[in-house]
Coordinates of C-alpha atoms in Angstrom, one line a residue:
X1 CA 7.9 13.4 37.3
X2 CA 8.6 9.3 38.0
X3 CA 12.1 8.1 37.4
X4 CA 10.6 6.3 34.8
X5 CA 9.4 9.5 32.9
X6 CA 12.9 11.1 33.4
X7 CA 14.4 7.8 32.1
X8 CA 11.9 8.3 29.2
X9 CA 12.9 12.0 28.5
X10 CA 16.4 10.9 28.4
X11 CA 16.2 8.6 26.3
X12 CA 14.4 10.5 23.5
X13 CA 16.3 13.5 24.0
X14 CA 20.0 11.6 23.4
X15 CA 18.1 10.2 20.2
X16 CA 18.4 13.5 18.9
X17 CA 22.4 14.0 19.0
X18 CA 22.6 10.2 17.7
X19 CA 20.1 10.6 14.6
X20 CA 22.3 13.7 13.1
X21 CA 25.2 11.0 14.0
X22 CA 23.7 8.3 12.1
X23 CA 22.0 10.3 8.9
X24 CA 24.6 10.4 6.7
X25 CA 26.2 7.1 7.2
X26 CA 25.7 4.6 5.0
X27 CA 23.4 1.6 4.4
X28 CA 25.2 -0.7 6.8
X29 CA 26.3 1.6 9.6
X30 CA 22.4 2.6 9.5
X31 CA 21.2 -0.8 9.6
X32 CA 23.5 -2.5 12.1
X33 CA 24.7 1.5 14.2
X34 CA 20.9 2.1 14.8
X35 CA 20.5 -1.8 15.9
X36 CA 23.1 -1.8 18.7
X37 CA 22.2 1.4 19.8
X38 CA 18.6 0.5 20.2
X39 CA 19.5 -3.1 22.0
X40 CA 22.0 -1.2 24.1
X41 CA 19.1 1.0 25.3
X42 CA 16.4 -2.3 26.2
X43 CA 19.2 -3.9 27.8
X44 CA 19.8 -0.7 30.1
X45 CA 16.4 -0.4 30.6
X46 CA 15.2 -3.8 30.4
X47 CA 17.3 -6.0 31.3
X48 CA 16.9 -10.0 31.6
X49 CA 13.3 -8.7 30.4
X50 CA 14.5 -8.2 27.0
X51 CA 14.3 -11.8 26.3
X52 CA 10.7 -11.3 25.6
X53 CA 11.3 -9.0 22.8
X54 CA 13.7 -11.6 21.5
X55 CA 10.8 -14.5 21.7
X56 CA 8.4 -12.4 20.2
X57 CA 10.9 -11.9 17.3
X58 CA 12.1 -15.4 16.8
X59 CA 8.6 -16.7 16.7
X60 CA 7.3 -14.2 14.1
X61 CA 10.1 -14.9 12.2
X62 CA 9.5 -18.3 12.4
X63 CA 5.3 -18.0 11.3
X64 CA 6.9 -15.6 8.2
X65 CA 9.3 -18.0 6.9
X66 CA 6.3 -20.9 7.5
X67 CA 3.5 -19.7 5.9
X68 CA 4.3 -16.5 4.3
X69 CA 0.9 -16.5 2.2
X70 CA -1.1 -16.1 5.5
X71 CA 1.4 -15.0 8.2
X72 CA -0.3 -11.9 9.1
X73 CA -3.2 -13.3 10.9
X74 CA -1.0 -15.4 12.3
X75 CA 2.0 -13.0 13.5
X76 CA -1.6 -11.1 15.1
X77 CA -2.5 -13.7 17.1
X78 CA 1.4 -14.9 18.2
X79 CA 2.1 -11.0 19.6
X80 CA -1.0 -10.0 20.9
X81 CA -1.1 -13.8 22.8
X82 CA 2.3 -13.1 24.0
X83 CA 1.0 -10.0 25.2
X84 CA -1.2 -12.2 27.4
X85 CA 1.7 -13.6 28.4
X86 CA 3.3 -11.2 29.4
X87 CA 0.8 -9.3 31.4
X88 CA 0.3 -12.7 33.1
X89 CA 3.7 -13.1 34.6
X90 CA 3.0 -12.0 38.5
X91 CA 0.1 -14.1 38.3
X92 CA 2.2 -16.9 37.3
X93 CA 5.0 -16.1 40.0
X94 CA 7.7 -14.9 37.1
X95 CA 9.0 -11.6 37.3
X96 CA 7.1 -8.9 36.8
X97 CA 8.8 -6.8 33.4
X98 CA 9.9 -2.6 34.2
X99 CA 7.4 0.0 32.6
X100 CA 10.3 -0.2 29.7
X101 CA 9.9 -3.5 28.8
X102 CA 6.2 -3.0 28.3
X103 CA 6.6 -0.1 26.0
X104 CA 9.5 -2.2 24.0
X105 CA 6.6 -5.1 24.0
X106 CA 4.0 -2.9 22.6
X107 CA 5.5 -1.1 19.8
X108 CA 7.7 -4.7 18.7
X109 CA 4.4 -5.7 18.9
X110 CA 2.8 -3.3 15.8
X111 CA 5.9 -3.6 14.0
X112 CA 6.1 -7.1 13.7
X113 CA 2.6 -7.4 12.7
X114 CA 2.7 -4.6 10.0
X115 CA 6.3 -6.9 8.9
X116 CA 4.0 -10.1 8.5
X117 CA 1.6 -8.0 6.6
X118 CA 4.5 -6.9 4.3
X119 CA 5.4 -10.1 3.8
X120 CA 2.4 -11.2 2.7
X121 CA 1.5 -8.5 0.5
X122 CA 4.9 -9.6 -1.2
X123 CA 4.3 -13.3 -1.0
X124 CA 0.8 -12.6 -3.3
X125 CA 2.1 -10.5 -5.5
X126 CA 5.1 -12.9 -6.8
X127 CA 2.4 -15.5 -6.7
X128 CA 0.5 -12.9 -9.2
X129 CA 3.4 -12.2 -11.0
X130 CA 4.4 -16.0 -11.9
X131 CA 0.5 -16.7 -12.6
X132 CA 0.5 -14.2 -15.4
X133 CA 3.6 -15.3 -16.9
X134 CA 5.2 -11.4 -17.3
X135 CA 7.2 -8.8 -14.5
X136 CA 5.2 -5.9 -13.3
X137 CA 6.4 -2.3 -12.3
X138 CA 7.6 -2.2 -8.8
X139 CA 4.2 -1.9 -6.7
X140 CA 4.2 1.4 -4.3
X141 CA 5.5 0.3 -0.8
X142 CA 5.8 -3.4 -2.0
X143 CA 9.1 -4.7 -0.4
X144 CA 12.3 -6.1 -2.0
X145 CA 12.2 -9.3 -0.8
X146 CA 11.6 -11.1 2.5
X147 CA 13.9 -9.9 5.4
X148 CA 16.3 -12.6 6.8
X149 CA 16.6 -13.5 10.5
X150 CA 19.1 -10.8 11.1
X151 CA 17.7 -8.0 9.1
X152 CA 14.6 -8.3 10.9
X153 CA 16.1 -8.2 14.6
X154 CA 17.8 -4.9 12.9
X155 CA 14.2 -3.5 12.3
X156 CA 13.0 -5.0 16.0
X157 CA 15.8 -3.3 17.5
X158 CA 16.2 0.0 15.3
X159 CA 16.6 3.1 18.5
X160 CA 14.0 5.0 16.1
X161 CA 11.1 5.1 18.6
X162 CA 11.7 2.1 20.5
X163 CA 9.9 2.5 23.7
X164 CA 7.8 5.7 22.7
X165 CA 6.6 5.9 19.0
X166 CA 6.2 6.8 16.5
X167 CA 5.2 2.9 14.7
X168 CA 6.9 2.9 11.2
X169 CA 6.7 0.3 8.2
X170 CA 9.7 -2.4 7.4
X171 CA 9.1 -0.5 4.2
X172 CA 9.8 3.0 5.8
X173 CA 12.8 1.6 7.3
X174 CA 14.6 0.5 4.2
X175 CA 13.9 3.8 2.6
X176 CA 16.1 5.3 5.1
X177 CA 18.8 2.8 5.0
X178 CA 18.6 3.4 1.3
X179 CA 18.2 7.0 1.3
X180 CA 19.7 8.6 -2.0
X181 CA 22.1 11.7 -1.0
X182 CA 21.0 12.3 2.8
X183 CA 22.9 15.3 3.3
X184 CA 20.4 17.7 0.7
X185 CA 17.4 15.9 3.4
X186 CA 16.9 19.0 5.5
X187 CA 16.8 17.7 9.5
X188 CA 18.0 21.2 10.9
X189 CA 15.2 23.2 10.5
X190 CA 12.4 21.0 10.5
X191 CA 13.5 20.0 13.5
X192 CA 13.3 23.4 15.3
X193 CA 10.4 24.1 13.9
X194 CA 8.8 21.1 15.6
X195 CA 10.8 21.2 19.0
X196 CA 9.6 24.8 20.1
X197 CA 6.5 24.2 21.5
X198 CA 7.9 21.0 23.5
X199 CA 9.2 23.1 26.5
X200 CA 6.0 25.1 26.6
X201 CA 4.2 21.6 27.2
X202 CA 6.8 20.4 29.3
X203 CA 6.0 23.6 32.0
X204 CA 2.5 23.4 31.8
X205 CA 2.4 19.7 32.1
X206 CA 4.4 20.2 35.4
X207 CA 2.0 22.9 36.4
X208 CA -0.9 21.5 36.1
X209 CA -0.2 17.7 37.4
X210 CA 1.1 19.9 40.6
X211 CA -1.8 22.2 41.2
X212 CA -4.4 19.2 40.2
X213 CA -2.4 16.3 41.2
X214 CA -4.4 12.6 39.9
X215 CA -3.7 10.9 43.4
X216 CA -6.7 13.6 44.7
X217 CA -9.5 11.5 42.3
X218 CA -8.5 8.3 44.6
X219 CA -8.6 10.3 48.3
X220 CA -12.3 9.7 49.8
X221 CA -11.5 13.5 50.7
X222 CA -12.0 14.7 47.0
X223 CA -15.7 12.9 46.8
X224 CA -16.8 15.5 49.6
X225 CA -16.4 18.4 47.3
X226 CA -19.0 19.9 45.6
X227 CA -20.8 18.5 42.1
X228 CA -19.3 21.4 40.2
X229 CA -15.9 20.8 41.5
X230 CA -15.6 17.3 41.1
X231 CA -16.9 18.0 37.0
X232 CA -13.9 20.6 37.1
X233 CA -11.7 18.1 37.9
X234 CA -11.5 16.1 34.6
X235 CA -10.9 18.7 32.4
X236 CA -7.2 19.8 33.9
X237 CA -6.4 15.6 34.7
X238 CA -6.7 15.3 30.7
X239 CA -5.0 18.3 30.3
X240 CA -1.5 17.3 32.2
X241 CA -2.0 14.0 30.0
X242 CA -1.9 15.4 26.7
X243 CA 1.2 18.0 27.8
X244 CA 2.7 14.9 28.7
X245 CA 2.2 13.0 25.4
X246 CA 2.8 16.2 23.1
X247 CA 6.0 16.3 25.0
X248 CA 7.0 12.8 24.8
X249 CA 5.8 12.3 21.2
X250 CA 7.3 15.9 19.6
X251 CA 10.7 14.8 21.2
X252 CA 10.6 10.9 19.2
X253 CA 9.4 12.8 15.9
X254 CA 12.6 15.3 16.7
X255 CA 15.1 12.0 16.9
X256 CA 13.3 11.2 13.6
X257 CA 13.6 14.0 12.2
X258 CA 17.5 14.6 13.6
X259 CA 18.1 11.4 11.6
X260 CA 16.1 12.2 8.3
X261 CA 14.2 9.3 9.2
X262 CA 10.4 8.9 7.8
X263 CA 11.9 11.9 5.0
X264 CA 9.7 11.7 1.5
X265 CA 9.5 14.0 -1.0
X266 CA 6.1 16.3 -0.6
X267 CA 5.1 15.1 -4.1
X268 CA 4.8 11.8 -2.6
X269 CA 2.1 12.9 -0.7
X270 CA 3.1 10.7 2.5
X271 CA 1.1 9.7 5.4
X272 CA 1.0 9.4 9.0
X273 CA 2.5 5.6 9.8
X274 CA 1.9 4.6 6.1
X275 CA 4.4 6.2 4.0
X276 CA 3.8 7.3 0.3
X277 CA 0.7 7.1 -1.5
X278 CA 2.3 8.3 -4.8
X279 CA 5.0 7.0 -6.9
X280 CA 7.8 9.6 -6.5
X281 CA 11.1 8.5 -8.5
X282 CA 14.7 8.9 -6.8
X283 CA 16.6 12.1 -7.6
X284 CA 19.4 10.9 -9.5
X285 CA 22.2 13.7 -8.2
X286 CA 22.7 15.7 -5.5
X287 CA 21.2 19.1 -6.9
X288 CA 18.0 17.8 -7.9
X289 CA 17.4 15.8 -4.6
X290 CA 18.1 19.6 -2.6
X291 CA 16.1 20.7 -5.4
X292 CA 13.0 18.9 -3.3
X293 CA 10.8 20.0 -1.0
X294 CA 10.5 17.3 1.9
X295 CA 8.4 16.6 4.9
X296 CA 8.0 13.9 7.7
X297 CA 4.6 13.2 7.5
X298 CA 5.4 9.5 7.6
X299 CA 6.5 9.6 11.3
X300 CA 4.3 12.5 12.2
X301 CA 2.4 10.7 15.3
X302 CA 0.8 14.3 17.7
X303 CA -0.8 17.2 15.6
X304 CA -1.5 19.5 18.8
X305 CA -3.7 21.7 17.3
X306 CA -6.2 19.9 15.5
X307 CA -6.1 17.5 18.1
X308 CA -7.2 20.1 20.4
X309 CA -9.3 22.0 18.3
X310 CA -11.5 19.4 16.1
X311 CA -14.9 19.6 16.1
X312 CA -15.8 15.8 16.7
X313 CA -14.6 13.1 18.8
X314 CA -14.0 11.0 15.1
X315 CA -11.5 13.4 13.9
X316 CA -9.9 13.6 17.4
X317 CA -8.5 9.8 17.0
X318 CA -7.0 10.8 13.7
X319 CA -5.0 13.5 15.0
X320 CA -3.7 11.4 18.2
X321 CA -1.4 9.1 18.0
X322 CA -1.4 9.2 14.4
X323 CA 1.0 6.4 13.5
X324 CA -0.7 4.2 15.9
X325 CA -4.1 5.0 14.5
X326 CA -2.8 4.0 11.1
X327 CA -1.8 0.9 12.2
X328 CA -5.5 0.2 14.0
X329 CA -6.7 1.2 10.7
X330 CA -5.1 -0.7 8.1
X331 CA -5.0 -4.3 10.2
X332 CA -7.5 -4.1 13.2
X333 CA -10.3 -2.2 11.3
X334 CA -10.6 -3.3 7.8
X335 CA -10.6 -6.9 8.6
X336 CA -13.5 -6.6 11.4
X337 CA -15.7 -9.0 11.4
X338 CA -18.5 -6.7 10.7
X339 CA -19.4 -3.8 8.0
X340 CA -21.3 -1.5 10.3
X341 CA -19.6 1.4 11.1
X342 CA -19.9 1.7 15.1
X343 CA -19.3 -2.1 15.2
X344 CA -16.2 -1.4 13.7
X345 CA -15.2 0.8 15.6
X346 CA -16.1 -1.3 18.8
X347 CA -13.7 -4.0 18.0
X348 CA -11.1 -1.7 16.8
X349 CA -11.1 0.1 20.6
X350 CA -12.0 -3.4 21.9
X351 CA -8.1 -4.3 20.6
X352 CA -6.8 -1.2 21.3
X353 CA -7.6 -1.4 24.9
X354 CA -6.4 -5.4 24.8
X355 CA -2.8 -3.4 23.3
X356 CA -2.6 -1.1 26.1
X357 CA -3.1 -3.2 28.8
X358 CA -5.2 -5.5 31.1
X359 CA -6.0 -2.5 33.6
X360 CA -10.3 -2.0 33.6
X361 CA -10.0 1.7 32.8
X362 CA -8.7 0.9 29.5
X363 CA -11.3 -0.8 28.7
X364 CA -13.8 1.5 30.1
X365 CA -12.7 4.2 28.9
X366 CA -12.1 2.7 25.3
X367 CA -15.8 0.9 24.8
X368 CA -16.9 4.4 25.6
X369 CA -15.9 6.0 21.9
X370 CA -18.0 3.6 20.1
X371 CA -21.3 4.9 21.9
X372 CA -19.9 9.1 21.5
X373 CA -19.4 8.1 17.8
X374 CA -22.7 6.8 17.2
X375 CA -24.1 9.1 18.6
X376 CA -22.5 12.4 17.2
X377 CA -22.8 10.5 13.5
X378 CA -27.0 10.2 14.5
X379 CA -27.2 13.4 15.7
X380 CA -25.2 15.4 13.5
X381 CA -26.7 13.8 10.3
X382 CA -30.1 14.4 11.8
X383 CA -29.6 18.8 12.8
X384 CA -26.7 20.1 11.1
X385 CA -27.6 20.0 7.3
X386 CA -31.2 22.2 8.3
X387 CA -29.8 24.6 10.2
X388 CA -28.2 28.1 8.8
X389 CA -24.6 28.8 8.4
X390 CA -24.8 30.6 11.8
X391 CA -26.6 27.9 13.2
X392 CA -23.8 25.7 12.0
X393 CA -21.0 27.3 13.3
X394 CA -22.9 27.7 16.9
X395 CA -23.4 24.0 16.0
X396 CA -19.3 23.4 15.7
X397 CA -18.4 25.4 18.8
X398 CA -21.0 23.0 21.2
X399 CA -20.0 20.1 19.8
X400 CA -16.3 20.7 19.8
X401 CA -17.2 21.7 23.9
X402 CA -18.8 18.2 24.4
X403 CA -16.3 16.7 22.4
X404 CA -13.2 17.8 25.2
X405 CA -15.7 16.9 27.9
X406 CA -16.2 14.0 26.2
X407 CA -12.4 13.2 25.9
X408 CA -11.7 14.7 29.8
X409 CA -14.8 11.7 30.4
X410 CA -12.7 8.9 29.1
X411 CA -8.9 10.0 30.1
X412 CA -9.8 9.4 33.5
X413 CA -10.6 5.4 33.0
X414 CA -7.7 5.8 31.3
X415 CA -5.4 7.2 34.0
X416 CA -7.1 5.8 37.1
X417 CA -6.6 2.1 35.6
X418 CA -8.9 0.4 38.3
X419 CA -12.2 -0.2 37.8
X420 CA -13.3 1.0 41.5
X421 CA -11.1 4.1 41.1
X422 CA -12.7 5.0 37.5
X423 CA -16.4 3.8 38.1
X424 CA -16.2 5.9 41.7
X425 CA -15.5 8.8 39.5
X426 CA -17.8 8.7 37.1
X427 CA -20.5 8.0 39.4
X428 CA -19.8 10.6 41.5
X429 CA -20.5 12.9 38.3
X430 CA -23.7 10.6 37.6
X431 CA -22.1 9.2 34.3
X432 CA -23.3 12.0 32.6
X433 CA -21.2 11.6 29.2
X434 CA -22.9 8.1 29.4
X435 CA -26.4 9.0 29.7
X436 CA -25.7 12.5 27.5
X437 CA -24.4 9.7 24.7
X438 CA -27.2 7.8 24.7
X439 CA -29.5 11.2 24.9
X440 CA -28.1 12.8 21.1
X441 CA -28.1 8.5 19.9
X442 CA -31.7 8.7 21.1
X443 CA -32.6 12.2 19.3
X444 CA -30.5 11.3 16.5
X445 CA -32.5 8.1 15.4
X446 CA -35.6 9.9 16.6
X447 CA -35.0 12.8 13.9
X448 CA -34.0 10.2 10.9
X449 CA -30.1 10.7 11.3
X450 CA -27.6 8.1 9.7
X451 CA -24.6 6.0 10.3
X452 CA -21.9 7.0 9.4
X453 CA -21.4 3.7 7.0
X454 CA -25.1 4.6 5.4
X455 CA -24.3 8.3 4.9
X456 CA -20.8 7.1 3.0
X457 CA -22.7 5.0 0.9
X458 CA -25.8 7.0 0.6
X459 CA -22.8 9.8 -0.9
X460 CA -21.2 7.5 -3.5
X461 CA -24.5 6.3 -4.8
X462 CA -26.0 9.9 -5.1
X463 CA -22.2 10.6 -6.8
X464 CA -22.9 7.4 -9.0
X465 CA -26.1 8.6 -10.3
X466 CA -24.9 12.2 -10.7
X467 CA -22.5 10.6 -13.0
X468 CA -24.6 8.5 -14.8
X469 CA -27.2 11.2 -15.4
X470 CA -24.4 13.3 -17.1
X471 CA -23.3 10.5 -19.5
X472 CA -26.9 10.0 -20.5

């Protein structure tokens, strides 16, 4: 492990001790406790740098307070063109920010945005409000009122996940500033039931970065070994890089959790990033809010398993980086400038890779989902329906195989950075995930298989006219 990495790990595991700390203060020792605790941490780890989180947070504050019917688009474009910015500095002969700055930058950088958004979704629906001349019931997730200058450096600053995840809403953050009767929110045992598999990880990610070490992919050594060898190589690279996250990412939910942060009733029927989906009313005493079953699906950002064992490489994003993958869906997504499916999904990974970084393996690596996508929705549309149940589940087990090659394919664009160092690689193993890709698209379209988009609306338009056949 780097210094930076330990640096990480310390971090997130002193967030633990603090969140029991701070979960049964009160509103303001929340708000303004969690504030100086997280600016304490970016000045140790940043430094001077941490004037660029402060710039990015004056001028969205600055757009909301301007132009609060439309300061979501432009809050996007301010952080992601300070993100430019940013990543332009040695090339500008400023300073070049620490690793901890960047991971300040990038998370700021979905909070603020998903703030804007808040803001505006407020901002309409006063305007809405006064238009019909009568008060509505308070709309699920809708915020109080706008946040002033200081409350929102409080959410900028907030320790919860400030360099490593997981993204949570303005909204989710007064909820725990306001929580009714946190001491019946259960933190002890949720929390060890989510930490136990963490050192497990943490030894096998130190195993396997050792015995297959990255810096091997770049030695003109490792390009001498055999075909099969060099195929091998992928799968245990992607394999220390998932430890490493399920490490990192169990350890930020566990500071959540310590804290009873992202906490919500299970009737509320929460989800990952976005909070509630269902009205749940506030438990008016003590006994009836320990008479409620929790969870902390809201902050929930790594589900191992299903990450790991998913059949297709769409279901694979959901259950990585969850909170993330909300965000990507809720502002990136739905407002691309196209309806097809795959083109979505291209511009969605085209920004993702733009969030990550500048480095050609992100984007490499990234563009490379849209075309396994396409061409598992083709393909899958086209076989899976005619063959048997046998023939299905023979079906599942292959395509969850080329699924993780798929995945071991990518990581290394993503790890190698360069695009020398990743295109050496993958030519060296004749791009097969490329050309396999375009093989099942081929077949796919070939055989009569659908897009995803056309198969969803083919479904709600046979569901329509089931329905209307039953009321005739």
């Amino acid at each position: 492990m780097s210094p930076e990495e330990w640096t990480y790990l310390v971090v997130l595991l002193i967030s633990i001790p603090i969140g029991f700390l701070f979960k049964k203060a009160g509103p303001g020792l929340k708000r303004w406790g969690a504030a100086a605790v997280g600016l304490g941490l970016t000045l140790f780890t940043c430094g001077p740098h941490t004037l660029h989180s402060l710039i990015t947070i004056l001028g969205t504050w600055a757009l909301i307070q301007a132009q609060p019917c439309s300061c979501h688009a432009l809050a996007l474009a301010w952080t992601f063109s300070y993100l430019l910015f940013f990543r332009a500095l040695s090339l500008l002969g400023l300073p070049t920010p620490t690793p901890f700055t960047n991971a300040v930058q990038l998370l700021l950088t979905l909070k603020l945005v998903s703030l804007a958004s808040e803001v505006q979704d407020l901002h309409l629906a006063q305007r809405k409000e006064m238009a019909s001349g009568f008060s509505k019931e308070p709309t699920l997730g809708l915020l109080p009122d706008v946040p002033s200058l200081m409350e929102t450096l409080s959410y900028s600053y907030c320790y919860v996940g400030i360099m490593t995840g997981p993204f949570f809403r303005y909204r989710t953050y007064l909820d725990w500033l306001e929580q009714p009767f946190p001491e019946a929110v259960p933190s002890l045992r949720p929390l060890l039931r989510r930490a136990w598999p963490a050192p497990l990880f943490g030894l096998l990610f130190l195993l396997s970065s050792h015995l297959f070490p990255l810096e091997a992919v770049r030695e003109d050594a490792f390009y001498a070994r055999p075909l099969p060898a060099r195929l091998f190589y992928m799968i245990p690279v992607f394999f220390a890089f998932r430890m490493r996250f399920y490490v990192a990412w169990i350890a930020a939910e566990c500071g959540c959790i310590a804290a009873g942060f992202g906490a919500y009733p299970v009737a509320a029927k929460a989800r990952a990033g976005g909070g509630p989906t269902l009205q749940c009313p506030p438990p008016s005493s003590p006994e009836k809010a320990a008479s409620l079953k929790y969870d902390y699906v809201t902050i929930r950002n790594i589900d191992c398993y299903s990450t790991d064992f998913c059949v297709r490489v769409r279901d694979g994003m959901r259950y990585w980086n969850m909170t993330v993958q909300w965000w990507l869906a809720q502002y990136i997504y739905k407002s691309a400038p196209t309806r097809s499916y795959v083109l979505r999904s291209a511009w969605t990974m085209l920004l993702s890779a733009y969030w990550h970084g500048l480095h050609p393996g992100y984007y490499l690596s990234f563009l490379t989902i849209p075309l396994c996508l396409a061409a598992e929705g083709y393909l899958e549309s086209a076989l899976r329906g005619r063959l048997s149940p046998g023939g299905q589940r023979v079906w599942d087990w292959v395509h969850w195989f080329l699924k993780m090659r798929a995945y071991d394919y990518m990581c290394m664009g993503f790890v190698l950075l360069s695009m020398g160092d990743t295109l050496r690689y993958w030519a060296s193993i004749y791009f097969c995930i490329h050309f396999l890709a375009l093989a099942c698209l081929g077949l796919g379209l070939a055989l009569g298989g659908g897009s995803p988009s056309r198969r969803k609306t083919a479904a709600q338009a046979s569901s329509l006219s089931r329905e209307k056949l039953r009321e005739e």
